[in-house]
JSON list of C-alpha atoms in Angstrom, two decimals:
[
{"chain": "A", "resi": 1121, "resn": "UNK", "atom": "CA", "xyz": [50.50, -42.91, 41.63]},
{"chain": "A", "resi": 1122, "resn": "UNK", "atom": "CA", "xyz": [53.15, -40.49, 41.36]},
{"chain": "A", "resi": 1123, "resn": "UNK", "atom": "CA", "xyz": [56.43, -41.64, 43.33]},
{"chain": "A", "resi": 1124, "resn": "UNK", "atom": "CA", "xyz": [58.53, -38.25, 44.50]},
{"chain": "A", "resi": 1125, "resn": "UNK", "atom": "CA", "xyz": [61.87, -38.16, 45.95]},
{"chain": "A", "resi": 1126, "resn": "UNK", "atom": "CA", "xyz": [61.88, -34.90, 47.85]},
{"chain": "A", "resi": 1127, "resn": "UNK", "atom": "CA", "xyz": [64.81, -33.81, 48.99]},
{"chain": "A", "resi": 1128, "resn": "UNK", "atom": "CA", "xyz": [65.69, -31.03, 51.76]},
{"chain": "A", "resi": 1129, "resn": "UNK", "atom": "CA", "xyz": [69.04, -29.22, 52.16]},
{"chain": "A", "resi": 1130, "resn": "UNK", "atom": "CA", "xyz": [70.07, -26.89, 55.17]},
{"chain": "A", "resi": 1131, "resn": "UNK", "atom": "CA", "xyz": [67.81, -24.04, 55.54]},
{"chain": "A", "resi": 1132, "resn": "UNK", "atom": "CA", "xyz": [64.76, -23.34, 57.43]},
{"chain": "A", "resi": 1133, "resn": "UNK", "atom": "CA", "xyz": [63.34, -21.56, 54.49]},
{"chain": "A", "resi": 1134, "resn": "UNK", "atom": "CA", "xyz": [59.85, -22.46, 53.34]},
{"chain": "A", "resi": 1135, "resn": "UNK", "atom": "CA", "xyz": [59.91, -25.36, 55.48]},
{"chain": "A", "resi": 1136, "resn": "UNK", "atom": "CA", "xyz": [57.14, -25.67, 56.91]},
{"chain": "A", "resi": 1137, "resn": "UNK", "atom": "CA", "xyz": [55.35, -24.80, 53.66]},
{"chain": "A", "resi": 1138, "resn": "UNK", "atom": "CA", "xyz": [57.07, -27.51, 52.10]},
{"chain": "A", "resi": 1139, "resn": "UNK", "atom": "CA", "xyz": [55.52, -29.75, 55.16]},
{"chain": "A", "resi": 1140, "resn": "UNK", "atom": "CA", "xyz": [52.35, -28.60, 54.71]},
{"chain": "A", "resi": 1141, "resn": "UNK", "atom": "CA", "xyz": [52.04, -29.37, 50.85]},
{"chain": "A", "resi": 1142, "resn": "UNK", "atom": "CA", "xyz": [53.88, -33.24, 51.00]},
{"chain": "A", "resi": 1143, "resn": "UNK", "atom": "CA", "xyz": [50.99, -33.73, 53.44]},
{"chain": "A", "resi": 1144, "resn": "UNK", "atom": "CA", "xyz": [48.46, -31.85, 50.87]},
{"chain": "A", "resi": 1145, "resn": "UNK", "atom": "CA", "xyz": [50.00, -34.22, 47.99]},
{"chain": "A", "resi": 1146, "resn": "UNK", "atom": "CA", "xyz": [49.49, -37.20, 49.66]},
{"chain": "A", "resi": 1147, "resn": "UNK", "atom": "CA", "xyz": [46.48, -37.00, 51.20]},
{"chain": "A", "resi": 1148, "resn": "UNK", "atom": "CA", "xyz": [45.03, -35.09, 48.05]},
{"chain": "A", "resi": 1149, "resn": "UNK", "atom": "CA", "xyz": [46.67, -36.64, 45.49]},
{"chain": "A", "resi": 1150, "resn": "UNK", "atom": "CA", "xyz": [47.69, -40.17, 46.24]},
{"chain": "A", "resi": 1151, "resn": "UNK", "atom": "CA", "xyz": [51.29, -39.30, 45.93]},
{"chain": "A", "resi": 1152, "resn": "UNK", "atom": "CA", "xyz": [54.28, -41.90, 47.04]},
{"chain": "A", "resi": 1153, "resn": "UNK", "atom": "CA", "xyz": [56.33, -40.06, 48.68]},
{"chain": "A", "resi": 1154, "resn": "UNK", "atom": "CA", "xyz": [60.16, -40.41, 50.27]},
{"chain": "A", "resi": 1155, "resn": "UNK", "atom": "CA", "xyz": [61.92, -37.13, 51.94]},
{"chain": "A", "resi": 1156, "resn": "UNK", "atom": "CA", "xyz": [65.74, -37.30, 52.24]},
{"chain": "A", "resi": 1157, "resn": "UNK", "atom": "CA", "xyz": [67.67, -35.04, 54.09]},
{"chain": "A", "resi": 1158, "resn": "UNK", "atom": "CA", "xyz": [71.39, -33.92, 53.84]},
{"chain": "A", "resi": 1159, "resn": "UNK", "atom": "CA", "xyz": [72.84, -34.30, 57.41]},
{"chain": "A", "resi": 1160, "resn": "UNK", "atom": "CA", "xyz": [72.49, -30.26, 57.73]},
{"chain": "A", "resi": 1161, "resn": "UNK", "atom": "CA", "xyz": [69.09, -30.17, 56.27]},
{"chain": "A", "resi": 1162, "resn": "UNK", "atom": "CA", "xyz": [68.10, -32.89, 59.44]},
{"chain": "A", "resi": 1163, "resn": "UNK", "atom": "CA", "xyz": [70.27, -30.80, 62.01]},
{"chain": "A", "resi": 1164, "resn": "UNK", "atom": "CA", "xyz": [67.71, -27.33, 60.32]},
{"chain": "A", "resi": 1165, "resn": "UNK", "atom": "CA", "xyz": [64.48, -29.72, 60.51]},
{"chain": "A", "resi": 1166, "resn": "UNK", "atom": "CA", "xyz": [65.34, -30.43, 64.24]},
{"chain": "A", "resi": 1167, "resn": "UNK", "atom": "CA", "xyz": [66.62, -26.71, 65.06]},
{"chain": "A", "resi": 1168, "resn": "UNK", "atom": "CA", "xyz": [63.32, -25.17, 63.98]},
{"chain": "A", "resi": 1169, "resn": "UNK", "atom": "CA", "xyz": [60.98, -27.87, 65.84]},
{"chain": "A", "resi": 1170, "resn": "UNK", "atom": "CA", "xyz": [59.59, -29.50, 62.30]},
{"chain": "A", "resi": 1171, "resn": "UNK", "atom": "CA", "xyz": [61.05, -32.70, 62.95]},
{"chain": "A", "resi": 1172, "resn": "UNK", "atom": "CA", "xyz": [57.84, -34.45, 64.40]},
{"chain": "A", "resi": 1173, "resn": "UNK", "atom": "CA", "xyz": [55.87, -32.45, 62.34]},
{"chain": "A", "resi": 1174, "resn": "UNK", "atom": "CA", "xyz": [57.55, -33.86, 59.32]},
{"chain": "A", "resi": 1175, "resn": "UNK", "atom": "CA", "xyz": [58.10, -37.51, 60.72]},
{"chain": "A", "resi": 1176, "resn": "UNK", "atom": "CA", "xyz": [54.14, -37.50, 60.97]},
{"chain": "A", "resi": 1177, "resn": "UNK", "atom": "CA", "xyz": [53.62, -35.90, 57.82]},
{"chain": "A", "resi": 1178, "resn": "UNK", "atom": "CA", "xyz": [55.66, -38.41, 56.06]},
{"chain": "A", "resi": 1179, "resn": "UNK", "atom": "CA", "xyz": [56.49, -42.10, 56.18]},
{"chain": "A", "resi": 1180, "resn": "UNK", "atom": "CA", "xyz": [59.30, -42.47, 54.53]},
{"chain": "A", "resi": 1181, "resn": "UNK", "atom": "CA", "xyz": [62.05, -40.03, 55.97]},
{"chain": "A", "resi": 1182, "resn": "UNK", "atom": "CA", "xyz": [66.25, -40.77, 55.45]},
{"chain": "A", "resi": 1183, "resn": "UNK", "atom": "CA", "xyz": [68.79, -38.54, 56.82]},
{"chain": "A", "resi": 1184, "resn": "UNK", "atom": "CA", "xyz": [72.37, -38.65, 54.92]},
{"chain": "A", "resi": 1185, "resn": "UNK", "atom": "CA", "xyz": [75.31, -41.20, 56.33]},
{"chain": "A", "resi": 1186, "resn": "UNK", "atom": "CA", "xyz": [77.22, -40.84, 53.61]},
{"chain": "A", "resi": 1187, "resn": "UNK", "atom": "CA", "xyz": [76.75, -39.31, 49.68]},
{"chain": "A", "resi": 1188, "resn": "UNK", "atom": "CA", "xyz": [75.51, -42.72, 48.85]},
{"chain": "A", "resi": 1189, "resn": "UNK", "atom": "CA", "xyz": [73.66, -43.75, 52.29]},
{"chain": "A", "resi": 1190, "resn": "UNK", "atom": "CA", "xyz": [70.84, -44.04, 51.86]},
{"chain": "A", "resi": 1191, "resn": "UNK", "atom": "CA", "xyz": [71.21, -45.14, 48.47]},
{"chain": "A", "resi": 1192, "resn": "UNK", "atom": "CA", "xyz": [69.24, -42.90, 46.13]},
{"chain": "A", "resi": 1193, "resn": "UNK", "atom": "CA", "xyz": [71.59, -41.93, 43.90]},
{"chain": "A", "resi": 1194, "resn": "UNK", "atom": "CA", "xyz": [71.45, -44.83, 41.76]},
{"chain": "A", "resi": 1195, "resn": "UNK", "atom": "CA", "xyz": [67.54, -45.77, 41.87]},
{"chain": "A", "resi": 1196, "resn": "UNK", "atom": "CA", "xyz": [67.27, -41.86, 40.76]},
{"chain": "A", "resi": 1197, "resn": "UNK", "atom": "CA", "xyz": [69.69, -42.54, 37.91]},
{"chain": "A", "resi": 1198, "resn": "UNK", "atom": "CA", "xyz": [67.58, -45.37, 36.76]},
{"chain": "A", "resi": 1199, "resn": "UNK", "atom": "CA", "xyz": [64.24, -43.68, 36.65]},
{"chain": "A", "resi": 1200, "resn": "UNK", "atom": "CA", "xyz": [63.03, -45.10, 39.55]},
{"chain": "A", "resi": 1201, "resn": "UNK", "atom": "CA", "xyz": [61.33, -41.86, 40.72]},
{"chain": "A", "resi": 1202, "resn": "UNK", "atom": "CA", "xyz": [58.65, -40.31, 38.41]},
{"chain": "A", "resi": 1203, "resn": "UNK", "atom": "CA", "xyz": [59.98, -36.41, 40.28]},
{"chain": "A", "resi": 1204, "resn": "UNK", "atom": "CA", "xyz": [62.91, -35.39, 42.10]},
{"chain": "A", "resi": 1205, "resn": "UNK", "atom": "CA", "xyz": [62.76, -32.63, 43.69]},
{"chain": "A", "resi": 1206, "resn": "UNK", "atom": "CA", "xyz": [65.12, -30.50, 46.20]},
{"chain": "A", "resi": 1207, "resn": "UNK", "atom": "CA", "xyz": [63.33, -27.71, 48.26]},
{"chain": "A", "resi": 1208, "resn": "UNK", "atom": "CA", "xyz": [64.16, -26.05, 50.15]},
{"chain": "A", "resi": 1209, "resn": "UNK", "atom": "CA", "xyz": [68.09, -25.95, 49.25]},
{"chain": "A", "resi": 1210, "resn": "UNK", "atom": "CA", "xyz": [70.25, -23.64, 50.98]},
{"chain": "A", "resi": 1211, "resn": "UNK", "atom": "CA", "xyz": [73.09, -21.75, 49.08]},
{"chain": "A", "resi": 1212, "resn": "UNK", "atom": "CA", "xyz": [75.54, -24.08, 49.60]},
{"chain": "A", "resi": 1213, "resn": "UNK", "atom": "CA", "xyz": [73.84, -26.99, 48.37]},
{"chain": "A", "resi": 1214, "resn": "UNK", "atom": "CA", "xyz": [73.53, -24.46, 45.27]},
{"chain": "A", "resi": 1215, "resn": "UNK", "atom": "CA", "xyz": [77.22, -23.54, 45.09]},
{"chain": "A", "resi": 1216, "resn": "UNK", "atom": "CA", "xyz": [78.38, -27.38, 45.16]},
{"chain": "A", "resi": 1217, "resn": "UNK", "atom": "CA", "xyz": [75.96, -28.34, 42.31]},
{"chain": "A", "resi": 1218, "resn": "UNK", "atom": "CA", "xyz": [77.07, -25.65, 40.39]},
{"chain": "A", "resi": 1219, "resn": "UNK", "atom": "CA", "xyz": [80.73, -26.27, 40.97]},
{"chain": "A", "resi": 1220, "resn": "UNK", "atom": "CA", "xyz": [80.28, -30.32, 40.28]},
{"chain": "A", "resi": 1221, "resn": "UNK", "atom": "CA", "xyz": [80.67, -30.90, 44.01]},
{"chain": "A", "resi": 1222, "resn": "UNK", "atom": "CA", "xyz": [78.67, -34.13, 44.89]},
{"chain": "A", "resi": 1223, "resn": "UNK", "atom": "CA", "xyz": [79.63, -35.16, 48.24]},
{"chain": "A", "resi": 1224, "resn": "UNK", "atom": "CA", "xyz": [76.61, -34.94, 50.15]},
{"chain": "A", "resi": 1225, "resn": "UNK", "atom": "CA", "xyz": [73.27, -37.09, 49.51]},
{"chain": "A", "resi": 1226, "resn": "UNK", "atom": "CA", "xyz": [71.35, -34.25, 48.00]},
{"chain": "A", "resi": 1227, "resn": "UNK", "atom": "CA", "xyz": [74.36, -33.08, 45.78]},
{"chain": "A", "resi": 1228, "resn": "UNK", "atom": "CA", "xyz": [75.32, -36.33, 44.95]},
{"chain": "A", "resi": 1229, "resn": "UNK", "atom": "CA", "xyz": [71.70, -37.34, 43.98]},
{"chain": "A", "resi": 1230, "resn": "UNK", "atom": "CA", "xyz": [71.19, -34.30, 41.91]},
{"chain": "A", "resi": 1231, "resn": "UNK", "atom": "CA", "xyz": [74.42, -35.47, 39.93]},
{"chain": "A", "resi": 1232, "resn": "UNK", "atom": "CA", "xyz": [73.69, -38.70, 39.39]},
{"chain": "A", "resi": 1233, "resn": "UNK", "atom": "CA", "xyz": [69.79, -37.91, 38.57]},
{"chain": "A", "resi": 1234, "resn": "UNK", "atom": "CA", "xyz": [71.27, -35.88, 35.52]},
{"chain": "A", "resi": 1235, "resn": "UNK", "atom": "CA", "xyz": [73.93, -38.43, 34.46]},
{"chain": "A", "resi": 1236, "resn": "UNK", "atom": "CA", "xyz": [71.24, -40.68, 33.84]},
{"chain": "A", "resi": 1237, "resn": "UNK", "atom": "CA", "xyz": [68.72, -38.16, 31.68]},
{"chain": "A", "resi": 1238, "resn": "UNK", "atom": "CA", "xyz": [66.27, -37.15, 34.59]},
{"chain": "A", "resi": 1239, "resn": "UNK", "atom": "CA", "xyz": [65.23, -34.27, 35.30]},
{"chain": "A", "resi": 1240, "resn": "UNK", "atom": "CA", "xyz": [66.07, -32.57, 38.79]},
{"chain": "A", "resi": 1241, "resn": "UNK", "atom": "CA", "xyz": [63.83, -29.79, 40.40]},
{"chain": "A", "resi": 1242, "resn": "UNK", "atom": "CA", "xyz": [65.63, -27.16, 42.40]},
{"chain": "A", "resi": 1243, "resn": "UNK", "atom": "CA", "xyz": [63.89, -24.57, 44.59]},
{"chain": "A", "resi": 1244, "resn": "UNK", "atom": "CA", "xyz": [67.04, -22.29, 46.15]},
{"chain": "A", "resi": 1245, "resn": "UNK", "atom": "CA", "xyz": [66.26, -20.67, 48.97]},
{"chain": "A", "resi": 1246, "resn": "UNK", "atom": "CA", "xyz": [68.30, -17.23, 48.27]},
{"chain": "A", "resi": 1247, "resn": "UNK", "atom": "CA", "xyz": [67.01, -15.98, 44.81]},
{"chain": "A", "resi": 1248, "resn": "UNK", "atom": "CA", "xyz": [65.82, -12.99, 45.82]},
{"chain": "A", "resi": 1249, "resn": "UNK", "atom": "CA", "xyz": [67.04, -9.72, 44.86]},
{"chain": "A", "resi": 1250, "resn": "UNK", "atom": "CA", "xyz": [65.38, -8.07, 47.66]},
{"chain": "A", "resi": 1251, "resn": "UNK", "atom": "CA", "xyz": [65.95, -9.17, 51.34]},
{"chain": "A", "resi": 1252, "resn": "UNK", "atom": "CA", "xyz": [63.65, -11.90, 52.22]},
{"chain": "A", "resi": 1253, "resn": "UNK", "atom": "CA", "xyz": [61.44, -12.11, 55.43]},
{"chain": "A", "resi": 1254, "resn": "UNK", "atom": "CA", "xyz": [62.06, -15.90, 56.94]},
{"chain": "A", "resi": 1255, "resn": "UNK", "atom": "CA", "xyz": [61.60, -17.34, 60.36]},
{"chain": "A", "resi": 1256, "resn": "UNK", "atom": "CA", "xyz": [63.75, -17.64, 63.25]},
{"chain": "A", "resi": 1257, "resn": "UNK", "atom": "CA", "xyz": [63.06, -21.00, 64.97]},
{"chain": "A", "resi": 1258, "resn": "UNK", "atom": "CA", "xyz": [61.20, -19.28, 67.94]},
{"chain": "A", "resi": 1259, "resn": "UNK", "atom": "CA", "xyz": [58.77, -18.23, 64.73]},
{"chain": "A", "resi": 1260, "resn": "UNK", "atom": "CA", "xyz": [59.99, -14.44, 64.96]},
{"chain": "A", "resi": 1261, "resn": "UNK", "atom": "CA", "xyz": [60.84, -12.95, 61.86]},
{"chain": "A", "resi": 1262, "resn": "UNK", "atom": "CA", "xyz": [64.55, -12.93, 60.18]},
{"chain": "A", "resi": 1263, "resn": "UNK", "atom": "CA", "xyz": [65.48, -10.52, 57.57]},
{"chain": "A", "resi": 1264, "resn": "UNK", "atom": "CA", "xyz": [68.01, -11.88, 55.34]},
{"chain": "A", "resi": 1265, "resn": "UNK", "atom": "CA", "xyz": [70.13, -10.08, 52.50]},
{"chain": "A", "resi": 1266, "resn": "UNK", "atom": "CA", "xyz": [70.66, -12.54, 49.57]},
{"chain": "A", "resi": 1267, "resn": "UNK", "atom": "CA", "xyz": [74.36, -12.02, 48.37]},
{"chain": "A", "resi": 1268, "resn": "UNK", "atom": "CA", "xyz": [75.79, -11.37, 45.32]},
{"chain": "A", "resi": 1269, "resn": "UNK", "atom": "CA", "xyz": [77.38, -14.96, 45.14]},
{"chain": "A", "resi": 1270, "resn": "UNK", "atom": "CA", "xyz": [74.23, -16.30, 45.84]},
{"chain": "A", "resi": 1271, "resn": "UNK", "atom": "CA", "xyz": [72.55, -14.83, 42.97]},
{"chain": "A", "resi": 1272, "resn": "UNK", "atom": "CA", "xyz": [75.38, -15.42, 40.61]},
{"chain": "A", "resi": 1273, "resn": "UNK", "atom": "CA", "xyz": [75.70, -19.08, 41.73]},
{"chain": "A", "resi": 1274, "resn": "UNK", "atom": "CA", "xyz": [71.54, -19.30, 41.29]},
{"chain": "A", "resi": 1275, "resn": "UNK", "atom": "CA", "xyz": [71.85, -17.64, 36.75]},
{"chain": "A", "resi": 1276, "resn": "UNK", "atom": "CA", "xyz": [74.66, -20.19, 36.83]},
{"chain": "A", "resi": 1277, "resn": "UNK", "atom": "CA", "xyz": [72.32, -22.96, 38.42]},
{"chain": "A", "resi": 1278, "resn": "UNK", "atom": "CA", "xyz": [69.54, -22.14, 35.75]},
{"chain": "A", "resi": 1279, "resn": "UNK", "atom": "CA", "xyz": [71.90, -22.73, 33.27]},
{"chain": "A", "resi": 1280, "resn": "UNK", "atom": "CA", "xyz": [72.72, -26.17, 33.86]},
{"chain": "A", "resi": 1281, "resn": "UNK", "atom": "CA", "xyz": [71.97, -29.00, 32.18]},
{"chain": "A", "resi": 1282, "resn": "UNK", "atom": "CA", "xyz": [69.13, -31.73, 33.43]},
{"chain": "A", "resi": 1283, "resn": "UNK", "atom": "CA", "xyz": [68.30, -28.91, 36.11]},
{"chain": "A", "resi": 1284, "resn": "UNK", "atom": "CA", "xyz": [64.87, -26.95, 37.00]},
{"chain": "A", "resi": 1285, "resn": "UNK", "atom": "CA", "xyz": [64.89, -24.04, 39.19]},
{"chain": "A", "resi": 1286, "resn": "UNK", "atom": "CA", "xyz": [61.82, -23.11, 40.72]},
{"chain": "A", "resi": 1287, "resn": "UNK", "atom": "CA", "xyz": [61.80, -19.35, 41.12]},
{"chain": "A", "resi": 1288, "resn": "UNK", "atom": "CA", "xyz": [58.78, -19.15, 43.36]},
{"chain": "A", "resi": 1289, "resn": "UNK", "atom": "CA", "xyz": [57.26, -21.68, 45.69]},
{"chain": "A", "resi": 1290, "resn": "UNK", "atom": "CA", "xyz": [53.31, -22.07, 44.51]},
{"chain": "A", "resi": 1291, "resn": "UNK", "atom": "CA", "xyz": [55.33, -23.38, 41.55]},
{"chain": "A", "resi": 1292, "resn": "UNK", "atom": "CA", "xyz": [56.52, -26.25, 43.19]},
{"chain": "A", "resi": 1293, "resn": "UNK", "atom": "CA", "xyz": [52.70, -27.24, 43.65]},
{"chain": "A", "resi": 1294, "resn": "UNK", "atom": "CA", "xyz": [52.17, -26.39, 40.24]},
{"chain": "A", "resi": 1295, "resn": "UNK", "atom": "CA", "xyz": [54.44, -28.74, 38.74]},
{"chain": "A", "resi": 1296, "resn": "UNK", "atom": "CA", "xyz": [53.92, -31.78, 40.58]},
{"chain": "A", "resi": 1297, "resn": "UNK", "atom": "CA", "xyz": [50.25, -31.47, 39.67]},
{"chain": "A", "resi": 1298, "resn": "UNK", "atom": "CA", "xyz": [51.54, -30.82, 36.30]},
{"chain": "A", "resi": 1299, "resn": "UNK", "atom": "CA", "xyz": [53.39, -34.54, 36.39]},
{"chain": "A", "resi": 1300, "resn": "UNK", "atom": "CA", "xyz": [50.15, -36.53, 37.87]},
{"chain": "A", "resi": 1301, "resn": "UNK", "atom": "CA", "xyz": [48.39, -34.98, 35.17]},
{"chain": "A", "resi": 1302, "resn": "UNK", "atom": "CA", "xyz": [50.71, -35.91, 32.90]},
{"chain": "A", "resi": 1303, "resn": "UNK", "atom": "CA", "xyz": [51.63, -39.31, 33.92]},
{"chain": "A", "resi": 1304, "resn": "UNK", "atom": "CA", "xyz": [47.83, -40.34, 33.35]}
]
């Protein structure tokens, strides 16, 4: 049984997706799996009307206190999780993990994931060149443009040691398939 630590940052962007597919892996897949949420990422969950939807989804759901409550940061470090991942994360998660900023839950548990020699799995939300076609909260369609910061702040991102971006989101799927397999 795969154990994944999923967390989700503050942006409405493939979120219901990424609802739909923790309740896929589970049911499909016998996954274990805990979602964390930085104190924005709850505030987006409950703005767009996903927070029952998630709550039912999964079992195990933590909103941030502090950087290091709930404590994940350290069970991360240790191995504890066979997958981290972060999706969706919103630009500013981004531009704190790329500037060594870990003072939320997410950013912090990123951070201390890599001290320790694991792997964390980033899907940004703005890594489009293009403007992207999201979702309001009423469901009505929001055109964003992705900004240059963004994108610089996303090659920097790839860059990084200990860190995995996931350019598109059927790769998310892909890989955590990928790990069951492997893990065998």
């Amino acid at each position: 049984m795969l154990n994944l630590l999923w967390g989700i940052t503050g942006t409405g962007y493939v979120l219901q997706e990424s609802i739909e597919l923790m309740k896929e892996l589970q049911e499909d897949f016998n996954v274990k799996l805990t979602v964390i949420l930085s104190k924005e990422g709850a505030a987006v969950v409950k703005w767009y009307k996903k927070w029952l939807a998630l709550t039912e989804a999964v079992e195990k759901v933590k909103v941030e206190k502090t950087p290091n409550i709930p404590f994940y940061a350290g069970p991360l470090q240790l191995g504890k999780f066979d997958f981290f991942l972060c999706c969706p994360v919103s630009a500013n998660t981004v531009a704190k993990i790329v500037h060594g900023i870990a003072d939320t839950l997410i950013t912090n548990c990123v951070a201390q994931a890599i001290k320790g020699g694991q792997i964390a799995y980033i899907f940004p939300s703005d890594q489009d060149t293009e403007p992207i076609v999201t979702s309001r909260p009423d469901g009505s369609p929001l055109v964003l443009k992705i900004r240059d910061i963004e994108l610089e702040n996303n090659r920097k991102l790839k860059k990084m040691e200990g860190i995995h971006v996931i350019s598109d989101f059927i790769d998310v799927k892909r890989l955590i398939i990928q790990k069951i397999e492997g893990n065998r």
